[in-house]
Amino acid sequence: MKAVFIEQPYKVKFINAPEPVIKNPDEVKIHIAFTGICGSEVHAYKGTHPTRLPPIISGHESSGVISEIGCAVKDFKVGDRVIIEPQKACGKCPDCLRGDYNVCPEKAVLGTIKWQGSFGEYIVAPERSVLHLPDCIPMEEGALAEPLAVAAHAVRISSVGLGRSVLIQGCGPIGISLLAMCRRAGAGKIIMTDVSLYNMDAAKLMGADVLINAQKQDVVKEVLTETGGAGAEVVFMAIGNAEILDQAVQCTRRYGQIMEVAHFGSEPPFDARNYRWKELAMQGSYMFVRKDFEIVIAALASGQINVKPMISKILPVEDCAAVMKMAHDRSEDFVKILFQF
Ligand SMILES: [Zn+2]
Ligand SMILES: [Zn+2]
């Protein structure tokens, strides 16, 4: 099968790899149609991701078609269009038994050393990690379900609701997915920040009310002005820069909530005094559960969210060496790049 192989840091090859095989009766084999490049795969490319370590076939944001089923599979047949929830948990620990299997300490994530990913033309997954993709949702939009599910989960466990003011730090795929889900949840004014004009334009197209250029404008001052001096009721951190946390504390209204969705490479400093004086709440959000994918599928199928502005480029998997370098160097503008098989 065709595969994007990260052989060692900064060295990617297009290869012909052996196909993964079904080993358990509840597993399905999926022919991948589209797979997105996530920030975590750029970390894999650099060799700095803890579980996506080269040599590896990574990849976890994907859509495809069932090509084979195990003997005990109930809900799928060959030819079904599907998306993949890229995690499989142990099912036995207290977190799993409570239903919070996204925080299971034993779980495997697709595209890591534990589970070969969708940068290969075929993957094998247990049917509990697979969802039907309705015919009305194009395959390429199906590949965006994963970042959208990250956002659905974060918004669902946040206090965002009708008319609430929101600040989203970062207009990357997660920031923009958060925008879509906050809108769907009835948020009021949505303010977003970034330094890339291209990403800010995509956020504007997707319905952001106010865009702040963090390179040219004073983010805290602008957010306070836009919220009548109070600050935003809910702030989502969707970019892992060290200065973001203190900026979030300054931009959140008294008794407001900070949602931590970003991946920080190092520990960010922040002013704990201000955090206390404002009586803020902070909530982490990690990946998703099946329910979040169901929310995303329903939103896409009903046309309530339009994710087309997020898809910047669809490129052939054969060009993976140049594409991964471009994604790392950011030599071209993009929100989301998809590989096509
Ligand atoms: Zn991802
Ligand atoms: Zn578990």
CSV table of C-alpha atoms and ligand atoms in Angstrom, one decimal:
chain,number,residue,atom,x,y,z
A,1,MET,CA,0.0,0.0,0.0
A,2,LYS,CA,1.0,3.6,-0.4
A,3,ALA,CA,2.3,5.3,2.7
A,4,VAL,CA,3.9,8.4,4.1
A,5,PHE,CA,6.9,7.1,6.1
A,6,ILE,CA,8.6,9.4,8.6
A,7,GLU,CA,11.9,7.5,8.6
A,8,GLN,CA,13.8,9.8,10.9
A,9,PRO,CA,13.5,13.5,12.0
A,10,TYR,CA,13.2,15.7,8.9
A,11,LYS,CA,13.3,12.7,6.6
A,12,VAL,CA,10.0,11.7,4.9
A,13,LYS,CA,9.6,9.1,2.1
A,14,PHE,CA,6.7,7.9,0.0
A,15,ILE,CA,6.9,4.1,0.3
A,16,ASN,CA,5.2,0.9,-0.6
A,17,ALA,CA,4.4,-0.6,2.8
A,18,PRO,CA,2.8,-3.9,3.9
A,19,GLU,CA,-0.9,-3.5,4.6
A,20,PRO,CA,-2.1,-3.9,8.2
A,21,VAL,CA,-4.2,-7.0,8.8
A,22,ILE,CA,-7.3,-7.7,10.9
A,23,LYS,CA,-6.2,-9.6,14.1
A,24,ASN,CA,-9.4,-9.4,16.2
A,25,PRO,CA,-13.0,-10.4,15.2
A,26,ASP,CA,-14.3,-6.9,16.1
A,27,GLU,CA,-12.0,-5.0,13.7
A,28,VAL,CA,-12.5,-3.4,10.3
A,29,LYS,CA,-10.0,-2.5,7.6
A,30,ILE,CA,-10.5,0.9,6.1
A,31,HIS,CA,-9.2,2.3,2.8
A,32,ILE,CA,-8.3,5.8,3.6
A,33,ALA,CA,-9.6,8.5,1.2
A,34,PHE,CA,-8.3,11.7,2.8
A,35,THR,CA,-6.1,12.3,5.9
A,36,GLY,CA,-5.2,15.7,7.4
A,37,ILE,CA,-1.8,16.9,8.6
A,38,CYS,CA,-2.1,17.8,12.3
A,39,GLY,CA,0.3,20.0,14.3
A,40,SER,CA,1.2,16.8,16.1
A,41,GLU,CA,2.4,15.2,12.9
A,42,VAL,CA,4.7,18.2,12.3
A,43,HIS,CA,6.1,17.4,15.8
A,44,ALA,CA,6.5,13.8,14.6
A,45,TYR,CA,8.4,15.2,11.5
A,46,LYS,CA,10.7,17.0,13.9
A,47,GLY,CA,11.1,14.0,16.2
A,48,THR,CA,9.8,16.0,19.1
A,49,HIS,CA,6.4,14.2,19.7
A,50,PRO,CA,6.5,11.8,22.7
A,51,THR,CA,4.4,9.0,21.0
A,52,ARG,CA,4.6,9.8,17.3
A,53,LEU,CA,8.3,8.8,17.1
A,54,PRO,CA,10.1,8.1,13.8
A,55,PRO,CA,10.4,5.6,12.2
A,56,ILE,CA,6.6,5.8,11.9
A,57,ILE,CA,3.5,5.8,9.7
A,58,SER,CA,1.6,8.5,11.6
A,59,GLY,CA,-1.8,10.2,10.7
A,60,HIS,CA,-5.1,10.3,12.6
A,61,GLU,CA,-7.5,12.7,10.9
A,62,SER,CA,-9.1,10.6,8.3
A,63,SER,CA,-12.1,9.5,6.2
A,64,GLY,CA,-12.4,6.3,4.1
A,65,VAL,CA,-14.3,3.3,3.0
A,66,ILE,CA,-14.6,-0.1,4.7
A,67,SER,CA,-12.6,-2.7,2.7
A,68,GLU,CA,-12.8,-5.8,5.0
A,69,ILE,CA,-14.6,-6.7,8.2
A,70,GLY,CA,-13.8,-9.1,11.1
A,71,CYS,CA,-16.2,-12.0,11.7
A,72,ALA,CA,-17.9,-10.4,14.7
A,73,VAL,CA,-18.4,-6.9,13.2
A,74,LYS,CA,-22.1,-5.9,13.5
A,75,ASP,CA,-22.5,-2.3,12.3
A,76,PHE,CA,-20.4,-2.1,9.2
A,77,LYS,CA,-20.2,-3.8,5.8
A,78,VAL,CA,-17.7,-3.5,2.9
A,79,GLY,CA,-18.2,-0.3,1.0
A,80,ASP,CA,-19.5,1.8,3.9
A,81,ARG,CA,-18.2,5.4,4.1
A,82,VAL,CA,-16.7,6.1,7.5
A,83,ILE,CA,-14.6,8.3,9.7
A,84,ILE,CA,-12.4,7.2,12.5
A,85,GLU,CA,-12.3,8.2,16.1
A,86,PRO,CA,-8.5,7.8,16.5
A,87,GLN,CA,-8.3,6.3,19.9
A,88,LYS,CA,-9.0,2.9,21.5
A,89,ALA,CA,-9.1,2.8,25.3
A,90,CYS,CA,-8.7,-0.2,27.7
A,91,GLY,CA,-12.4,-0.3,28.6
A,92,LYS,CA,-11.6,-1.5,32.2
A,93,CYS,CA,-10.0,1.3,34.2
A,94,PRO,CA,-12.1,3.7,36.4
A,95,ASP,CA,-12.0,6.4,33.7
A,96,CYS,CA,-13.2,4.0,31.0
A,97,LEU,CA,-16.0,2.6,33.2
A,98,ARG,CA,-17.2,6.1,33.9
A,99,GLY,CA,-17.3,6.9,30.2
A,100,ASP,CA,-14.4,9.3,30.2
A,101,TYR,CA,-12.3,7.0,28.1
A,102,ASN,CA,-10.5,10.0,26.4
A,103,VAL,CA,-8.4,10.2,29.6
A,104,CYS,CA,-7.7,6.4,29.9
A,105,PRO,CA,-4.0,6.1,30.8
A,106,GLU,CA,-3.8,2.8,28.8
A,107,LYS,CA,-5.4,4.0,25.6
A,108,ALA,CA,-3.8,3.8,22.1
A,109,VAL,CA,-4.0,6.7,19.7
A,110,LEU,CA,-3.9,6.2,15.9
A,111,GLY,CA,-0.7,7.2,14.2
A,112,THR,CA,1.6,6.5,17.2
A,113,ILE,CA,4.0,3.6,17.9
A,114,LYS,CA,1.1,1.7,19.4
A,115,TRP,CA,-1.2,1.9,16.4
A,116,GLN,CA,-0.2,2.4,12.7
A,117,GLY,CA,-1.9,5.5,11.3
A,118,SER,CA,-3.8,6.9,8.4
A,119,PHE,CA,-0.7,8.2,6.6
A,120,GLY,CA,-0.9,4.6,5.2
A,121,GLU,CA,-3.5,3.8,2.6
A,122,TYR,CA,-5.2,1.2,4.9
A,123,ILE,CA,-5.7,1.1,8.7
A,124,VAL,CA,-7.3,-1.5,10.9
A,125,ALA,CA,-9.5,-0.3,13.8
A,126,PRO,CA,-12.0,-1.8,16.2
A,127,GLU,CA,-15.6,-1.0,15.1
A,128,ARG,CA,-16.2,0.9,18.3
A,129,SER,CA,-13.7,3.5,17.0
A,130,VAL,CA,-15.5,3.9,13.6
A,131,LEU,CA,-18.5,6.0,12.7
A,132,HIS,CA,-20.7,6.1,9.6
A,133,LEU,CA,-20.2,9.2,7.4
A,134,PRO,CA,-23.6,10.2,5.8
A,135,ASP,CA,-23.6,10.4,2.0
A,136,CYS,CA,-24.4,14.1,2.2
A,137,ILE,CA,-21.0,14.9,3.8
A,138,PRO,CA,-18.1,15.0,1.3
A,139,MET,CA,-15.2,12.7,2.2
A,140,GLU,CA,-12.8,15.6,2.5
A,141,GLU,CA,-15.0,17.2,5.1
A,142,GLY,CA,-15.2,13.9,6.9
A,143,ALA,CA,-11.4,14.1,7.4
A,144,LEU,CA,-12.0,17.3,9.4
A,145,ALA,CA,-14.3,15.6,11.9
A,146,GLU,CA,-11.4,14.9,14.2
A,147,PRO,CA,-10.3,18.6,14.9
A,148,LEU,CA,-14.0,19.5,14.9
A,149,ALA,CA,-14.6,16.8,17.6
A,150,VAL,CA,-11.7,18.3,19.7
A,151,ALA,CA,-13.6,21.6,19.6
A,152,ALA,CA,-17.0,20.0,20.2
A,153,HIS,CA,-15.7,18.4,23.3
A,154,ALA,CA,-14.1,21.6,24.6
A,155,VAL,CA,-17.2,23.7,24.0
A,156,ARG,CA,-19.5,21.0,25.4
A,157,ILE,CA,-17.6,20.9,28.7
A,158,SER,CA,-17.2,24.7,28.8
A,159,SER,CA,-19.7,27.3,30.0
A,160,VAL,CA,-20.3,28.7,26.5
A,161,GLY,CA,-24.0,29.2,26.0
A,162,LEU,CA,-26.5,31.6,24.4
A,163,GLY,CA,-25.1,35.2,24.1
A,164,ARG,CA,-21.9,34.5,26.0
A,165,SER,CA,-18.8,36.4,24.9
A,166,VAL,CA,-15.9,34.3,23.7
A,167,LEU,CA,-12.2,34.9,23.0
A,168,ILE,CA,-10.3,32.2,21.0
A,169,GLN,CA,-6.6,32.6,21.0
A,170,GLY,CA,-5.3,31.2,17.7
A,171,CYS,CA,-6.9,30.8,14.2
A,172,GLY,CA,-5.4,27.4,13.4
A,173,PRO,CA,-7.6,24.4,12.7
A,174,ILE,CA,-8.5,24.0,16.4
A,175,GLY,CA,-9.2,27.7,16.9
A,176,ILE,CA,-11.4,27.8,13.8
A,177,SER,CA,-13.1,24.5,14.8
A,178,LEU,CA,-13.8,26.1,18.2
A,179,LEU,CA,-15.3,29.1,16.4
A,180,ALA,CA,-17.7,26.8,14.5
A,181,MET,CA,-18.8,24.9,17.6
A,182,CYS,CA,-19.2,28.1,19.8
A,183,ARG,CA,-21.4,29.5,17.1
A,184,ARG,CA,-23.4,26.3,17.0
A,185,ALA,CA,-23.7,26.5,20.9
A,186,GLY,CA,-25.2,30.0,20.6
A,187,ALA,CA,-22.2,32.2,21.7
A,188,GLY,CA,-22.5,36.0,21.4
A,189,LYS,CA,-19.5,38.0,20.3
A,190,ILE,CA,-16.6,35.8,19.2
A,191,ILE,CA,-13.2,37.5,19.2
A,192,MET,CA,-10.2,35.7,17.7
A,193,THR,CA,-6.4,36.4,17.6
A,194,ASP,CA,-3.6,35.3,15.3
A,195,VAL,CA,-0.6,36.7,13.5
A,196,SER,CA,-1.3,35.1,10.1
A,197,LEU,CA,-3.6,37.2,7.8
A,198,TYR,CA,-4.4,34.1,5.8
A,199,ASN,CA,-5.7,32.3,8.9
A,200,MET,CA,-7.5,35.4,10.1
A,201,ASP,CA,-9.3,35.6,6.7
A,202,ALA,CA,-10.4,32.0,7.1
A,203,ALA,CA,-11.8,32.8,10.6
A,204,LYS,CA,-13.6,35.8,9.2
A,205,LEU,CA,-15.2,33.7,6.5
A,206,MET,CA,-16.3,31.2,9.1
A,207,GLY,CA,-18.0,33.9,11.1
A,208,ALA,CA,-15.7,35.4,13.7
A,209,ASP,CA,-17.0,38.9,14.8
A,210,VAL,CA,-13.6,40.5,15.7
A,211,LEU,CA,-10.1,39.6,14.6
A,212,ILE,CA,-7.1,40.9,16.5
A,213,ASN,CA,-3.7,40.8,14.9
A,214,ALA,CA,-1.5,39.9,17.9
A,215,GLN,CA,1.6,41.2,16.1
A,216,LYS,CA,0.3,44.7,15.5
A,217,GLN,CA,-2.4,45.2,18.2
A,218,ASP,CA,-2.5,45.1,22.0
A,219,VAL,CA,-4.6,42.0,22.5
A,220,VAL,CA,-5.6,42.7,26.1
A,221,LYS,CA,-6.6,46.3,25.4
A,222,GLU,CA,-8.6,45.3,22.3
A,223,VAL,CA,-10.4,42.5,24.1
A,224,LEU,CA,-11.3,44.8,27.0
A,225,THR,CA,-12.6,47.4,24.5
A,226,GLU,CA,-14.7,44.8,22.6
A,227,THR,CA,-16.3,43.6,25.9
A,228,GLY,CA,-17.2,46.9,27.5
A,229,GLY,CA,-14.1,46.8,29.8
A,230,ALA,CA,-15.1,43.5,31.4
A,231,GLY,CA,-13.2,40.8,29.4
A,232,ALA,CA,-14.6,37.7,27.6
A,233,GLU,CA,-16.8,35.3,29.6
A,234,VAL,CA,-15.0,32.3,28.2
A,235,VAL,CA,-11.5,32.2,26.7
A,236,PHE,CA,-10.2,29.3,24.7
A,237,MET,CA,-6.4,28.8,24.5
A,238,ALA,CA,-5.9,27.2,21.1
A,239,ILE,CA,-2.2,28.0,20.4
A,240,GLY,CA,0.7,26.7,22.5
A,241,ASN,CA,2.7,29.8,22.9
A,242,ALA,CA,4.1,30.5,26.4
A,243,GLU,CA,2.7,34.1,26.6
A,244,ILE,CA,-0.9,32.9,25.9
A,245,LEU,CA,-1.8,31.8,29.4
A,246,ASP,CA,-1.1,35.1,31.1
A,247,GLN,CA,-2.8,36.9,28.2
A,248,ALA,CA,-5.9,34.6,28.8
A,249,VAL,CA,-5.9,35.5,32.5
A,250,GLN,CA,-5.9,39.2,31.6
A,251,CYS,CA,-8.6,38.9,29.0
A,252,THR,CA,-11.1,36.8,31.0
A,253,ARG,CA,-13.9,38.5,32.8
A,254,ARG,CA,-14.1,38.2,36.6
A,255,TYR,CA,-15.6,34.8,37.5
A,256,GLY,CA,-15.0,33.8,33.8
A,257,GLN,CA,-13.6,30.6,32.5
A,258,ILE,CA,-10.4,29.7,30.7
A,259,MET,CA,-10.4,26.5,28.5
A,260,GLU,CA,-7.0,24.9,28.0
A,261,VAL,CA,-7.1,23.2,24.6
A,262,ALA,CA,-3.5,24.0,23.5
A,263,HIS,CA,-0.5,21.8,23.5
A,264,PHE,CA,2.4,23.6,25.3
A,265,GLY,CA,5.9,22.6,24.4
A,266,SER,CA,7.2,24.2,27.6
A,267,GLU,CA,5.6,25.4,30.8
A,268,PRO,CA,4.0,28.8,30.4
A,269,PRO,CA,4.6,31.4,33.1
A,270,PHE,CA,1.5,33.2,34.4
A,271,ASP,CA,0.3,35.6,37.1
A,272,ALA,CA,-1.4,33.4,39.7
A,273,ARG,CA,-2.3,36.4,41.8
A,274,ASN,CA,-4.5,37.9,39.0
A,275,TYR,CA,-6.1,34.5,38.5
A,276,ARG,CA,-7.1,34.4,42.2
A,277,TRP,CA,-8.2,38.0,42.5
A,278,LYS,CA,-10.6,37.5,39.5
A,279,GLU,CA,-11.8,34.2,40.9
A,280,LEU,CA,-11.3,32.6,37.5
A,281,ALA,CA,-12.0,28.9,36.6
A,282,MET,CA,-9.7,26.9,34.4
A,283,GLN,CA,-10.7,23.7,32.6
A,284,GLY,CA,-8.5,21.4,30.6
A,285,SER,CA,-10.0,19.6,27.5
A,286,TYR,CA,-8.3,16.6,26.0
A,287,MET,CA,-9.4,15.0,22.7
A,288,PHE,CA,-13.0,13.8,22.7
A,289,VAL,CA,-15.4,10.9,23.1
A,290,ARG,CA,-17.8,9.3,20.6
A,291,LYS,CA,-20.6,11.7,21.5
A,292,ASP,CA,-18.4,14.6,20.2
A,293,PHE,CA,-18.1,13.0,16.8
A,294,GLU,CA,-21.8,12.4,16.7
A,295,ILE,CA,-22.3,16.2,17.4
A,296,VAL,CA,-19.9,17.0,14.5
A,297,ILE,CA,-21.5,14.6,12.0
A,298,ALA,CA,-25.0,16.1,12.9
A,299,ALA,CA,-23.7,19.6,12.4
A,300,LEU,CA,-22.0,18.9,9.1
A,301,ALA,CA,-25.0,16.8,7.8
A,302,SER,CA,-27.5,19.6,8.6
A,303,GLY,CA,-25.4,22.3,7.0
A,304,GLN,CA,-25.2,24.2,10.3
A,305,ILE,CA,-21.5,24.5,10.0
A,306,ASN,CA,-19.6,25.1,6.8
A,307,VAL,CA,-16.0,24.0,7.0
A,308,LYS,CA,-14.9,24.6,3.4
A,309,PRO,CA,-12.8,27.6,4.4
A,310,MET,CA,-10.7,25.3,6.6
A,311,ILE,CA,-9.5,23.1,3.7
A,312,SER,CA,-6.6,25.0,2.2
A,313,LYS,CA,-4.9,22.4,0.1
A,314,ILE,CA,-5.6,18.8,-1.0
A,315,LEU,CA,-2.3,17.2,-2.2
A,316,PRO,CA,-1.3,13.8,-3.5
A,317,VAL,CA,0.2,11.5,-1.0
A,318,GLU,CA,3.1,10.8,-3.5
A,319,ASP,CA,4.3,14.4,-2.8
A,320,CYS,CA,4.6,13.8,0.9
A,321,ALA,CA,8.3,14.7,1.3
A,322,ALA,CA,7.9,18.2,-0.1
A,323,VAL,CA,4.5,18.6,1.6
A,324,MET,CA,5.7,17.8,5.1
A,325,LYS,CA,8.7,20.1,4.6
A,326,MET,CA,6.3,22.9,3.5
A,327,ALA,CA,4.0,22.2,6.5
A,328,HIS,CA,6.9,22.4,8.8
A,329,ASP,CA,8.6,25.5,7.3
A,330,ARG,CA,5.2,27.2,6.7
A,331,SER,CA,6.6,28.3,3.4
A,332,GLU,CA,3.0,28.6,2.1
A,333,ASP,CA,-0.1,29.7,3.9
A,334,PHE,CA,-2.6,27.1,5.1
A,335,VAL,CA,-5.2,26.2,7.7
A,336,LYS,CA,-5.5,22.5,7.0
A,337,ILE,CA,-3.7,20.4,4.4
A,338,LEU,CA,-5.2,17.1,3.4
A,339,PHE,CA,-3.4,14.2,1.7
A,340,GLN,CA,-5.4,12.3,-0.9
A,341,PHE,CA,-4.9,8.6,-1.5
B,1,ZN,ZN,-5.1,16.2,15.2
B,2,ZN,ZN,-9.1,2.7,30.4
